[in-house]
Coordinates of C-alpha atoms and ligand atoms in Angstrom, one line a residue:
X26 CA 0.0 0.0 0.0
X27 CA 2.1 3.0 1.1
X28 CA 5.7 3.9 0.2
X29 CA 8.1 1.8 2.2
X30 CA 7.2 3.3 5.6
X31 CA 5.5 0.6 7.7
X32 CA 1.8 1.1 8.1
X33 CA 1.9 0.6 11.8
X34 CA 4.3 3.5 12.1
X35 CA 1.9 5.7 10.1
X36 CA -1.0 4.8 12.3
X37 CA 1.0 5.5 15.5
X38 CA 2.3 8.7 14.1
X39 CA -1.2 9.9 13.4
X40 CA -2.4 8.8 16.8
X41 CA 0.3 10.9 18.4
X42 CA -0.1 13.9 16.2
X43 CA -2.7 16.5 16.9
X44 CA -4.2 17.6 13.6
X45 CA -5.6 20.7 15.2
X46 CA -2.1 21.8 16.2
X47 CA -0.7 21.1 12.7
X48 CA -3.4 23.0 10.9
X49 CA -3.7 25.9 13.4
X50 CA -0.1 26.7 12.8
X51 CA -1.1 27.5 9.2
X52 CA -4.7 28.5 9.4
X53 CA -6.6 30.4 12.2
X54 CA -9.1 27.9 13.7
X55 CA -12.1 28.8 15.8
X56 CA -13.7 26.4 18.1
X57 CA -17.2 25.3 17.1
X58 CA -18.6 22.7 19.5
X59 CA -16.5 19.6 19.5
X60 CA -14.8 20.7 16.3
X61 CA -12.9 23.6 14.9
X62 CA -13.7 25.7 11.8
X63 CA -12.0 28.2 9.5
X64 CA -12.3 29.7 6.1
X65 CA -11.1 27.0 3.8
X66 CA -7.4 27.3 2.8
X67 CA -8.1 25.3 -0.4
X68 CA -10.8 27.5 -1.9
X69 CA -11.8 31.2 -1.6
X70 CA -14.7 31.8 0.7
X71 CA -16.1 34.3 3.1
X72 CA -18.0 32.1 5.5
X73 CA -16.1 29.2 7.1
X74 CA -17.0 25.7 5.8
X75 CA -13.7 24.1 6.6
X76 CA -13.9 21.9 9.7
X77 CA -11.3 20.0 11.7
X78 CA -12.3 17.1 13.9
X79 CA -10.0 16.3 16.8
X80 CA -11.9 13.1 17.4
X81 CA -11.4 11.8 13.9
X82 CA -8.1 13.6 13.4
X83 CA -9.5 14.5 10.0
X84 CA -10.3 17.7 8.2
X85 CA -13.1 18.3 5.7
X86 CA -14.4 21.3 3.7
X87 CA -18.2 21.4 3.0
X88 CA -17.5 23.9 0.3
X89 CA -15.0 22.3 -2.0
X90 CA -15.0 18.7 -0.6
X91 CA -11.3 18.7 0.2
X92 CA -10.6 16.4 3.1
X93 CA -7.9 14.2 4.7
X94 CA -5.5 13.5 7.5
X95 CA -2.6 15.6 8.9
X96 CA -0.4 14.0 6.3
X97 CA -2.8 15.0 3.5
X98 CA -2.9 18.5 4.9
X99 CA 0.8 19.0 4.6
X100 CA 0.8 17.5 1.2
X101 CA -2.0 19.7 -0.1
X102 CA -1.3 22.8 1.8
X103 CA 2.4 22.9 1.9
X104 CA 2.8 21.0 -1.3
X105 CA 5.0 18.4 0.4
X106 CA 5.6 14.9 -0.8
X107 CA 4.3 12.0 1.2
X108 CA 7.7 11.1 2.7
X109 CA 8.4 14.7 3.6
X110 CA 5.0 15.1 5.3
X111 CA 5.6 12.0 7.3
X112 CA 9.1 13.2 8.3
X113 CA 7.8 16.6 9.3
X114 CA 5.1 15.2 11.6
X115 CA 7.5 12.6 13.0
X116 CA 10.1 15.2 13.9
X117 CA 7.4 17.3 15.6
X118 CA 6.2 14.2 17.6
X119 CA 9.8 13.2 18.4
X120 CA 9.6 9.9 16.5
X121 CA 12.1 8.5 14.1
X122 CA 10.8 7.3 10.7
X123 CA 11.9 3.7 10.4
X124 CA 13.9 3.2 7.2
X125 CA 13.8 0.0 5.3
X126 CA 16.9 -1.1 3.4
X127 CA 17.9 0.8 0.3
X128 CA 16.9 4.3 1.4
X129 CA 15.2 6.3 -1.3
X130 CA 14.1 9.8 -1.2
X131 CA 10.9 9.0 -2.9
X132 CA 10.5 7.6 -6.4
X133 CA 11.5 10.5 -8.5
X134 CA 14.3 12.3 -6.7
X135 CA 17.0 11.4 -9.2
X136 CA 14.6 12.2 -12.1
X137 CA 13.8 15.6 -10.6
X138 CA 17.5 16.4 -10.3
X139 CA 18.2 15.3 -13.8
X140 CA 15.4 17.4 -15.3
X141 CA 16.6 20.4 -13.4
X142 CA 20.2 19.9 -14.6
X143 CA 19.1 19.6 -18.2
X144 CA 17.0 22.7 -17.8
X145 CA 20.1 24.6 -16.6
X146 CA 22.0 23.3 -19.5
X147 CA 19.3 24.4 -22.0
X148 CA 19.5 27.8 -20.5
X149 CA 23.2 28.0 -21.2
X150 CA 22.6 27.0 -24.8
X151 CA 20.0 29.7 -25.1
X152 CA 22.6 32.4 -24.4
X153 CA 24.8 30.9 -27.1
X154 CA 22.2 30.6 -29.8
X155 CA 21.7 33.6 -32.1
X156 CA 18.8 31.8 -33.7
X157 CA 16.9 31.4 -30.4
X158 CA 17.8 35.0 -29.3
X159 CA 16.5 36.3 -32.6
X160 CA 13.2 34.4 -32.1
X161 CA 12.7 35.8 -28.6
X162 CA 13.4 39.3 -29.9
X163 CA 10.9 38.8 -32.7
X164 CA 8.3 37.7 -30.2
X165 CA 9.3 40.6 -27.9
X166 CA 10.1 38.4 -24.9
X167 CA 12.3 40.4 -22.6
X168 CA 15.1 39.0 -20.5
X169 CA 13.3 39.1 -17.2
X170 CA 10.4 37.1 -18.6
X171 CA 12.8 34.5 -20.1
X172 CA 14.3 34.2 -16.7
X173 CA 11.0 33.9 -14.9
X174 CA 10.0 31.0 -17.2
X175 CA 13.5 29.5 -17.3
X176 CA 13.4 29.5 -21.1
X177 CA 16.2 27.5 -22.8
X178 CA 17.3 26.1 -26.1
X179 CA 17.8 22.6 -27.3
X180 CA 20.5 22.8 -29.9
X181 CA 20.6 21.1 -33.3
X182 CA 22.1 17.7 -33.7
X183 CA 20.9 14.2 -32.8
X184 CA 22.5 13.8 -29.4
X185 CA 23.9 16.8 -27.6
X186 CA 21.9 16.0 -24.4
X187 CA 22.8 12.4 -24.6
X188 CA 26.5 13.3 -24.9
X189 CA 26.3 15.8 -22.0
X190 CA 24.3 13.7 -19.6
X191 CA 24.4 10.1 -20.7
X192 CA 27.7 9.1 -19.3
X193 CA 26.5 5.8 -17.8
X194 CA 23.9 3.1 -18.5
X195 CA 21.9 4.4 -15.5
X196 CA 22.1 8.0 -16.7
X197 CA 20.9 6.9 -20.2
X198 CA 18.0 5.1 -18.6
X199 CA 17.1 8.1 -16.5
X200 CA 17.2 10.4 -19.6
X201 CA 14.8 8.0 -21.3
X202 CA 12.6 7.8 -18.2
X203 CA 12.1 11.6 -18.1
X204 CA 11.5 11.6 -21.9
X205 CA 14.5 13.6 -23.0
X206 CA 16.0 10.7 -24.9
X207 CA 14.2 8.4 -27.2
X208 CA 15.4 4.7 -27.5
X209 CA 14.4 2.8 -30.6
X210 CA 15.1 -0.6 -32.0
X211 CA 16.2 -4.0 -30.8
X212 CA 18.9 -4.6 -28.1
X213 CA 21.6 -5.3 -30.6
X214 CA 21.0 -2.3 -32.7
X215 CA 19.5 0.3 -30.4
X216 CA 19.3 3.8 -31.6
X217 CA 19.2 6.6 -29.1
X218 CA 18.7 10.3 -29.7
X219 CA 17.5 13.5 -28.1
X220 CA 13.8 14.1 -28.2
X221 CA 14.1 17.9 -28.4
X222 CA 16.3 19.2 -31.2
X223 CA 16.6 22.8 -32.4
X224 CA 13.8 23.9 -30.2
X225 CA 13.1 26.8 -27.8
X226 CA 12.5 25.0 -24.5
X227 CA 9.7 25.8 -22.0
X228 CA 10.3 23.9 -18.7
X229 CA 7.1 22.8 -17.0
X230 CA 7.1 23.0 -13.2
X231 CA 5.1 21.4 -10.5
X232 CA 3.6 23.2 -7.5
X233 CA 6.9 23.2 -5.7
X234 CA 8.7 24.7 -8.7
X235 CA 10.5 21.5 -9.7
X236 CA 11.0 20.8 -13.4
X237 CA 8.8 17.9 -14.4
X238 CA 8.7 18.1 -18.2
X239 CA 9.3 20.4 -21.2
X240 CA 7.6 21.9 -24.1
X241 CA 9.6 22.7 -27.2
X242 CA 9.0 25.0 -30.1
X243 CA 10.7 24.2 -33.4
X244 CA 13.0 27.0 -34.5
X245 CA 14.5 27.6 -37.9
X246 CA 12.9 27.1 -41.3
X247 CA 15.3 24.3 -42.1
X248 CA 13.2 21.6 -40.5
X249 CA 12.4 18.7 -42.7
X250 CA 8.7 19.6 -42.5
X251 CA 8.0 16.4 -40.6
X252 CA 8.7 17.8 -37.2
X253 CA 5.7 19.2 -35.3
X254 CA 5.9 22.9 -34.4
X255 CA 5.3 22.2 -30.7
X256 CA 6.4 19.1 -28.9
X257 CA 5.8 18.1 -25.2
X258 CA 7.5 15.6 -22.9
X259 CA 5.7 12.3 -23.0
X260 CA 3.8 11.0 -20.0
X261 CA 6.5 10.1 -17.4
X262 CA 6.7 9.3 -13.7
X263 CA 7.0 13.0 -13.1
X264 CA 4.7 14.4 -15.8
X265 CA 1.0 13.9 -16.4
X266 CA -0.4 16.1 -19.1
X267 CA -4.0 15.7 -17.9
X268 CA -3.1 17.2 -14.6
X269 CA -0.5 19.9 -15.1
X270 CA -1.0 23.4 -16.2
X271 CA 1.8 25.4 -17.7
X272 CA 2.5 28.6 -15.8
X273 CA 0.7 27.6 -12.6
X274 CA 3.9 27.8 -10.5
X275 CA 4.9 31.2 -12.0
X276 CA 1.4 32.6 -11.5
X277 CA 1.3 31.6 -7.9
X278 CA 4.7 33.2 -7.3
X279 CA 3.7 36.4 -9.0
X280 CA 0.3 36.9 -7.3
X281 CA -0.8 36.7 -3.7
X282 CA -4.5 36.9 -4.4
X283 CA -5.8 35.4 -7.6
X284 CA -9.2 36.8 -8.5
X285 CA -9.6 34.8 -11.6
X286 CA -7.5 32.5 -13.7
X287 CA -7.4 32.8 -17.5
X288 CA -6.8 29.5 -19.3
X289 CA -5.1 29.8 -22.7
X290 CA -3.8 27.2 -25.1
X291 CA -0.1 28.0 -25.8
X292 CA 3.2 28.6 -24.0
X293 CA 3.8 31.8 -25.8
X294 CA 0.3 33.0 -24.8
X295 CA 1.1 32.5 -21.1
X296 CA 4.5 34.2 -21.5
X297 CA 3.3 37.2 -23.5
X298 CA 0.3 37.9 -21.1
X299 CA 2.6 37.5 -18.1
X300 CA 5.0 40.0 -19.5
X301 CA 2.3 42.5 -20.2
X302 CA 1.1 42.3 -16.6
X303 CA -1.7 39.7 -17.0
X304 CA 0.0 37.2 -14.6
X305 CA -3.2 35.3 -13.8
X306 CA -2.8 32.9 -16.7
X307 CA -2.0 29.3 -17.3
X308 CA -2.2 26.9 -20.3
X309 CA -3.3 23.4 -20.8
X310 CA -0.6 21.3 -22.4
X311 CA -2.1 20.4 -25.7
X312 CA -5.0 18.4 -24.1
X313 CA -8.5 19.5 -23.5
X314 CA -9.3 20.6 -20.0
X315 CA -9.8 17.7 -17.6
X316 CA -11.6 17.4 -14.3
X317 CA -8.2 17.3 -12.6
X318 CA -7.3 20.6 -14.2
X319 CA -10.5 22.2 -12.9
X320 CA -10.0 20.9 -9.4
X321 CA -6.6 22.6 -9.4
X322 CA -7.9 25.8 -11.0
X323 CA -10.8 26.2 -8.6
X324 CA -8.3 25.6 -5.7
X325 CA -6.6 28.9 -6.5
X326 CA -9.6 30.9 -7.7
X327 CA -13.4 30.9 -7.9
X328 CA -13.4 32.3 -11.4
X329 CA -12.0 30.5 -14.4
X330 CA -12.0 32.0 -17.8
X331 CA -11.3 29.8 -20.8
X332 CA -9.8 31.6 -23.7
X333 CA -10.3 30.2 -27.2
X334 CA -10.0 31.1 -30.8
X335 CA -13.2 32.4 -32.3
X336 CA -13.1 29.9 -35.2
X337 CA -14.8 26.6 -35.5
X338 CA -12.1 24.6 -33.9
X339 CA -11.9 27.0 -31.0
X340 CA -15.7 26.7 -30.4
X341 CA -15.4 22.9 -30.5
X342 CA -12.6 23.0 -28.0
X343 CA -14.6 25.3 -25.8
X344 CA -17.5 22.9 -25.9
X345 CA -15.3 20.0 -24.8
X346 CA -14.1 22.2 -21.9
X347 CA -17.6 23.0 -21.0
X348 CA -18.6 19.3 -20.9
X349 CA -15.7 18.4 -18.7
X350 CA -16.4 21.3 -16.4
X351 CA -20.1 20.6 -15.7
X352 CA -19.5 18.2 -12.8
X353 CA -17.2 20.7 -11.2
X354 CA -19.4 23.8 -11.2
X355 CA -21.3 24.8 -8.2
X356 CA -22.3 27.7 -6.1
X357 CA -19.7 30.4 -5.8
X358 CA -17.7 29.1 -8.8
X359 CA -17.8 30.9 -12.1
X360 CA -16.8 29.6 -15.4
X361 CA -16.6 31.9 -18.4
X362 CA -15.6 31.7 -22.1
X363 CA -13.7 34.2 -24.0
X364 CA -13.6 34.0 -27.8
X365 CA -10.9 35.9 -29.6
X366 CA -11.3 37.5 -33.0
X367 CA -10.5 35.1 -35.9
X368 CA -6.8 34.8 -36.6
X369 CA -5.7 36.3 -33.3
X370 CA -4.2 34.6 -30.2
X371 CA -3.7 36.0 -26.8
X372 CA 0.0 36.5 -27.6
X373 CA -0.6 38.7 -30.7
X374 CA -3.6 40.4 -29.1
X375 CA -2.0 41.6 -25.9
X376 CA 1.1 42.8 -27.9
X377 CA -1.1 44.7 -30.3
X378 CA -3.7 46.0 -27.8
X379 CA -2.0 46.0 -24.4
X380 CA -3.2 44.8 -21.0
X381 CA -6.2 47.0 -20.4
X382 CA -8.0 46.2 -23.6
X383 CA -7.3 42.5 -23.1
X384 CA -8.7 42.6 -19.6
X385 CA -11.8 44.4 -21.0
X386 CA -12.2 41.4 -23.3
X387 CA -11.9 39.1 -20.3
X388 CA -14.5 41.1 -18.4
X389 CA -16.9 40.7 -21.3
X390 CA -16.5 37.0 -21.6
X391 CA -19.5 34.8 -21.8
X392 CA -20.9 32.9 -18.7
X393 CA -21.2 29.2 -18.9
X394 CA -25.0 29.2 -19.0
X395 CA -25.0 31.7 -21.9
X396 CA -22.5 29.7 -23.9
X397 CA -24.4 26.5 -23.2
X398 CA -27.7 27.8 -24.3
X399 CA -26.2 29.7 -27.3
X400 CA -24.4 26.7 -28.5
X401 CA -27.4 24.3 -28.2
X402 CA -29.8 26.7 -29.8
X403 CA -27.5 27.5 -32.8
X404 CA -29.1 25.1 -35.2
X405 CA -32.6 25.1 -33.7
X406 CA -35.5 27.2 -34.7
X407 CA -36.0 28.9 -31.3
X408 CA -39.1 30.7 -32.5
X409 CA -40.9 27.4 -32.8
X410 CA -42.3 25.2 -30.1
X411 CA -40.5 22.2 -31.6
X412 CA -37.1 24.0 -31.5
X413 CA -37.6 25.0 -27.9
X414 CA -38.6 21.6 -26.8
X415 CA -35.6 20.2 -28.6
X416 CA -33.4 22.6 -26.7
X417 CA -34.8 21.4 -23.4
X418 CA -34.2 17.9 -24.5
X419 CA -30.5 18.6 -25.4
X420 CA -29.9 20.5 -22.2
X421 CA -31.3 17.8 -20.0
X422 CA -28.3 15.4 -19.9
X423 CA -25.9 18.3 -19.6
X424 CA -27.6 19.9 -16.6
X425 CA -28.0 16.5 -15.0
X426 CA -24.2 16.4 -14.7
X427 CA -24.1 19.6 -12.6
X428 CA -24.1 18.7 -8.9
X429 CA -27.4 19.5 -7.2
X430 CA -27.5 22.8 -5.5
X431 CA -28.0 26.5 -6.0
X432 CA -25.9 26.6 -9.2
X433 CA -27.9 23.9 -10.8
X434 CA -31.1 25.6 -9.9
X435 CA -29.9 28.8 -11.5
X436 CA -28.9 27.0 -14.6
X437 CA -32.3 25.3 -14.8
X438 CA -33.9 28.7 -14.4
X439 CA -31.9 30.1 -17.4
X440 CA -32.6 27.2 -19.7
X441 CA -36.3 27.4 -18.7
X442 CA -36.3 31.0 -19.5
X443 CA -34.8 30.3 -22.9
X444 CA -37.4 27.7 -23.8
X445 CA -40.3 29.4 -22.1
X446 CA -41.1 26.7 -19.7
X447 CA -41.7 27.1 -15.9
X448 CA -38.4 26.2 -14.2
X449 CA -40.2 23.7 -11.9
X450 CA -41.4 21.6 -14.8
X451 CA -38.0 21.6 -16.5
X452 CA -36.3 20.7 -13.2
X453 CA -38.7 17.8 -12.9
X454 CA -37.8 16.5 -16.4
X455 CA -34.1 16.8 -15.6
X456 CA -34.4 14.9 -12.3
X457 CA -33.1 11.4 -12.8
X458 CA -35.7 8.5 -12.9
X459 CA -37.3 8.0 -9.6
X460 CA -35.3 5.8 -7.2
X461 CA -36.6 2.3 -7.3
X462 CA -37.5 0.0 -4.3
X463 CA -36.7 0.6 -0.7
X464 CA -33.6 2.5 0.0
X465 CA -31.9 -0.4 1.8
X466 CA -32.3 -2.7 -1.2
X467 CA -30.9 -0.2 -3.6
X468 CA -27.9 -1.3 -5.6
X469 CA -24.2 -1.0 -5.1
X470 CA -22.5 1.7 -3.2
X471 CA -21.2 4.2 -5.8
X472 CA -17.6 3.2 -5.2
X473 CA -16.4 4.0 -8.7
X474 CA -18.1 7.3 -9.0
X475 CA -17.8 8.7 -5.5
X476 CA -17.9 12.3 -6.6
X477 CA -17.0 14.7 -3.9
X478 CA -19.8 16.8 -2.5
X479 CA -22.2 15.1 -4.8
X480 CA -25.5 14.5 -3.0
X481 CA -28.2 12.0 -3.8
X482 CA -25.8 9.1 -3.7
X483 CA -27.6 6.0 -2.7
X484 CA -26.8 4.9 0.8
X485 CA -26.4 1.1 1.2
X486 CA -25.9 -0.9 4.3
X487 CA -22.3 -1.5 3.4
X488 CA -21.7 2.3 3.1
X489 CA -23.4 2.8 6.4
X490 CA -21.4 0.2 8.2
X491 CA -18.2 1.6 6.7
X492 CA -19.1 5.1 7.8
X493 CA -19.7 3.8 11.3
X494 CA -16.4 2.0 11.6
X495 CA -14.5 4.9 10.1
X496 CA -16.0 7.3 12.5
X497 CA -15.7 5.0 15.5
X498 CA -12.8 2.6 14.9
X499 CA -13.0 1.3 18.4
X500 CA -16.4 -0.3 17.8
X501 CA -14.9 -2.8 15.4
X502 CA -13.8 -4.9 18.3
X503 CA -17.4 -5.6 19.2
X504 CA -18.8 -6.1 15.8
X505 CA -19.0 -9.9 16.2
X506 CA -18.3 -12.3 13.4
X507 CA -17.5 -10.6 10.2
X508 CA -15.8 -13.4 8.3
X509 CA -18.8 -13.9 6.1
X510 CA -18.1 -10.4 4.6
X511 CA -15.0 -11.4 2.8
X512 CA -16.8 -14.0 0.7
X513 CA -19.7 -11.7 -0.4
X514 CA -20.0 -10.4 -3.9
X515 CA -21.8 -7.3 -2.5
X516 CA -19.9 -4.2 -3.6
X517 CA -17.7 -2.9 -0.8
X518 CA -18.2 -5.9 1.5
X519 CA -14.7 -7.2 1.3
X520 CA -13.3 -3.6 1.8
X521 CA -15.6 -3.4 4.9
X522 CA -14.1 -6.6 6.2
X523 CA -10.6 -5.3 5.7
X524 CA -11.3 -2.0 7.5
X525 CA -12.8 -3.9 10.4
X526 CA -9.8 -6.2 10.5
X527 CA -7.3 -3.3 10.6
X528 CA -9.3 -1.5 13.3
X529 CA -9.3 -4.7 15.4
X530 CA -5.6 -5.4 15.1
X531 CA -4.7 -1.7 15.8
X532 CA -6.9 -0.8 18.8
X533 CA -5.7 2.8 19.0
X534 CA -6.1 3.6 15.4
X535 CA -7.9 6.9 14.6
X536 CA -10.2 7.7 11.6
X537 CA -7.2 9.4 10.0
X538 CA -5.1 6.3 10.6
X539 CA -7.6 4.1 8.9
X540 CA -8.0 6.3 5.9
X541 CA -4.3 6.8 5.5
X542 CA -3.8 3.0 5.2
X543 CA -5.6 3.1 1.9
X544 CA -3.8 6.1 0.5
X545 CA -2.3 4.5 -2.5
X546 CA -5.4 2.4 -3.2
X547 CA -8.1 3.6 -5.6
X548 CA -10.8 3.1 -2.9
X549 CA -8.9 5.4 -0.6
X550 CA -10.7 8.5 -1.9
X551 CA -14.0 6.7 -1.3
X552 CA -13.0 5.9 2.4
X553 CA -12.0 9.5 2.9
X554 CA -15.4 10.7 1.6
X555 CA -17.2 8.4 4.0
X556 CA -15.0 9.4 6.9
X557 CA -15.8 13.0 6.3
X558 CA -19.5 12.4 6.5
X559 CA -21.1 12.7 9.9
X560 CA -22.9 9.7 11.4
X561 CA -26.4 10.0 12.7
X562 CA -26.8 7.4 15.4
X563 CA -30.1 5.7 15.7
X564 CA -30.2 6.2 19.4
X565 CA -30.2 10.0 19.4
X566 CA -30.1 10.2 23.2
X567 CA -26.5 8.9 22.9
X568 CA -25.0 12.4 22.7
X569 CA -22.1 13.4 24.8
X570 CA -20.7 10.6 26.9
X571 CA -18.2 8.6 24.9
X572 CA -19.3 5.2 26.3
X573 CA -22.9 5.9 25.3
X574 CA -21.9 7.0 21.9
X575 CA -19.9 4.0 21.2
X576 CA -22.5 1.6 22.6
X577 CA -25.1 3.1 20.3
X578 CA -22.6 3.0 17.4
X579 CA -21.9 -0.6 18.1
X580 CA -25.6 -1.5 18.1
X581 CA -26.0 0.3 14.8
X582 CA -23.0 -1.5 13.2
X583 CA -24.3 -4.9 14.3
X584 CA -27.7 -4.0 12.8
X585 CA -26.2 -3.1 9.5
X586 CA -24.0 -6.2 9.4
X587 CA -27.1 -8.3 10.0
X588 CA -28.8 -6.4 7.1
X589 CA -25.8 -7.1 4.9
X590 CA -26.0 -10.8 5.7
X591 CA -29.7 -10.8 4.8
X592 CA -29.1 -8.9 1.6
X593 CA -26.4 -11.3 0.5
X594 CA -28.7 -14.3 1.3
X595 CA -31.4 -12.6 -0.8
X596 CA -29.0 -12.1 -3.6
X597 CA -27.8 -15.7 -3.6
X598 CA -31.4 -16.9 -3.4
X599 CA -32.4 -14.8 -6.4
X600 CA -29.4 -16.2 -8.2
X601 CA -30.4 -19.8 -7.6
X602 CA -34.1 -19.2 -8.3
X603 CA -33.2 -17.7 -11.6
X604 CA -31.7 -20.9 -12.8
X605 CA -33.8 -23.8 -14.1
X606 CA -34.4 -26.2 -11.2
X607 CA -33.1 -29.1 -13.3
X608 CA -29.6 -27.5 -13.4
X609 CA -29.3 -27.3 -9.6
X610 CA -27.2 -29.8 -7.8
X611 CA -28.5 -31.5 -4.7
X612 CA -26.4 -29.2 -2.5
X613 CA -27.7 -26.1 -4.3
X614 CA -31.2 -27.3 -3.9
X615 CA -30.7 -27.7 -0.2
X616 CA -29.0 -24.3 0.0
X617 CA -31.9 -22.7 -1.8
X618 CA -34.4 -24.2 0.6
X619 CA -32.4 -22.9 3.6
X620 CA -32.2 -19.5 2.0
X621 CA -35.9 -19.4 1.2
X622 CA -36.5 -20.2 4.8
X623 CA -34.0 -17.6 6.1
X624 CA -35.0 -14.7 3.9
X625 CA -38.7 -15.2 4.5
X626 CA -38.3 -15.3 8.2
X627 CA -39.1 -12.0 9.9
X628 CA -36.0 -10.3 10.9
X629 CA -34.8 -10.2 14.4
X630 CA -32.5 -7.4 15.5
X631 CA -32.9 -5.8 12.0
X632 CA -31.2 -2.8 10.7
X633 CA -31.1 0.3 12.8
X634 CA -33.7 2.1 10.7
X635 CA -36.4 -0.5 11.7
X636 CA -38.2 2.3 13.6
X637 CA -39.1 4.1 10.4
Ligands
LIG17 ZN1 -12.8 24.3 0.7

């Protein structure tokens, strides 16, 4: 699961660390009942929705959905790596991090160092290349901006980088791993050469300013015509295109407060805008905007303006961005679209018009709802009933992707206005098909698509049991026999059995300790979400005294485990009943009889919601 540091150490470290102390050194916390609250450090807000629970050793923001342990906080807030965060907490707690053989400073340390060394070398080459200097002069990039963005030059020739840095087999492998060198061919006849040749180089940096990849623009007309004008590093251990934004680090260094972020398409757009005083700008790296991008963008600002060419391709790209953005919009967040005059890009425009005029354009950009309605109605006859009905039909699946809440209501209102329908009736049409059956029988927990802050997720007995154990790890000890869970096909059942198992073997473990154990596991995010949710105990008199609370929680947990057992019997019974009787073995027939008896029998000690 986690990187080379023993799990038990992590659990103990989190039990000995006070998350309130860790966070209060960075954010001013106010006591609010048994918890602490503050304005969220991860999104802009005026009223506090960020809470820290000393009991769970967990933080959670109701506004942006951000949550996690003391380790996650250091990673997200101070941009530390996992190992650094653990080291920091350990040294504060006076504990020594146990080292396993072959000490490594995290997976990529050598690769980060190499990328940075090559970046420095490219910078030297830039000062020696008249061709690159001439290009920068043509594009009016001044020296200070070139320094800010660490611009460099990859010289002509097949292997200057390989020659300068590839002095051992290890070194060559690392160069290949960071994407600076390409290796082709069979072992006997391997051909290696520099990926970037005769290009102006744009280093791409992570949140901590480390070089993780490069973009390169071809210089000189002499190219064979087969080389792309722009080339990026490939996906590597350090570099993920779908996550990184060019200029993010430089923007955050230049500005304390970021009112809005402008998202452009090219490196030179970022650089030109920055140089002209529009520093709140980043670029996607040749991909369309992903949900990851948006999460990062909304973390630094509540307003994001996408900037596109006004042509057909630009509109299509804008539409893709809109579709990816819908699940991320909500109250307090603004998404706008800026379309530039045909044939212009931000680089040429800001150089021709200057900062003020460009910012006026940004001010006049189109809100998401306007763009959505405008785009959908483009080919519809909006003056006919048919056309308007068709618009409502087209908008329906799009609006359904927006998380429920004020923003969605506003959007429904605007579309309703456009089609001349009462908002309520449109909202009704958009609402997903009515939930079927009793809540407790409803399908699988939404493990795969546990979207943060998304309401209306179906709550299953497995989710409820998980939430209880995560919130009160100590009750796992009295949960009774849970071996049956591991064999169930019910979604989440085996995870539940693992969580209970860990809580039992580690009696002092906190909520944070449990969640941390699944950090590198895809289900970890799901556990974090459940841990952040409050538990409503069935016995509501059980407020206050810890013993009362945990007795009530234990009773609830046992109830839900019983319900899970019943559900799985039901499932198995349905499975057997669905088969032709003749195909059942003698054992299966007997099993079916028992199941039919069991499931029909009125429940004793049923689920905690029996009262309702
Ligand atoms: Zn927040």
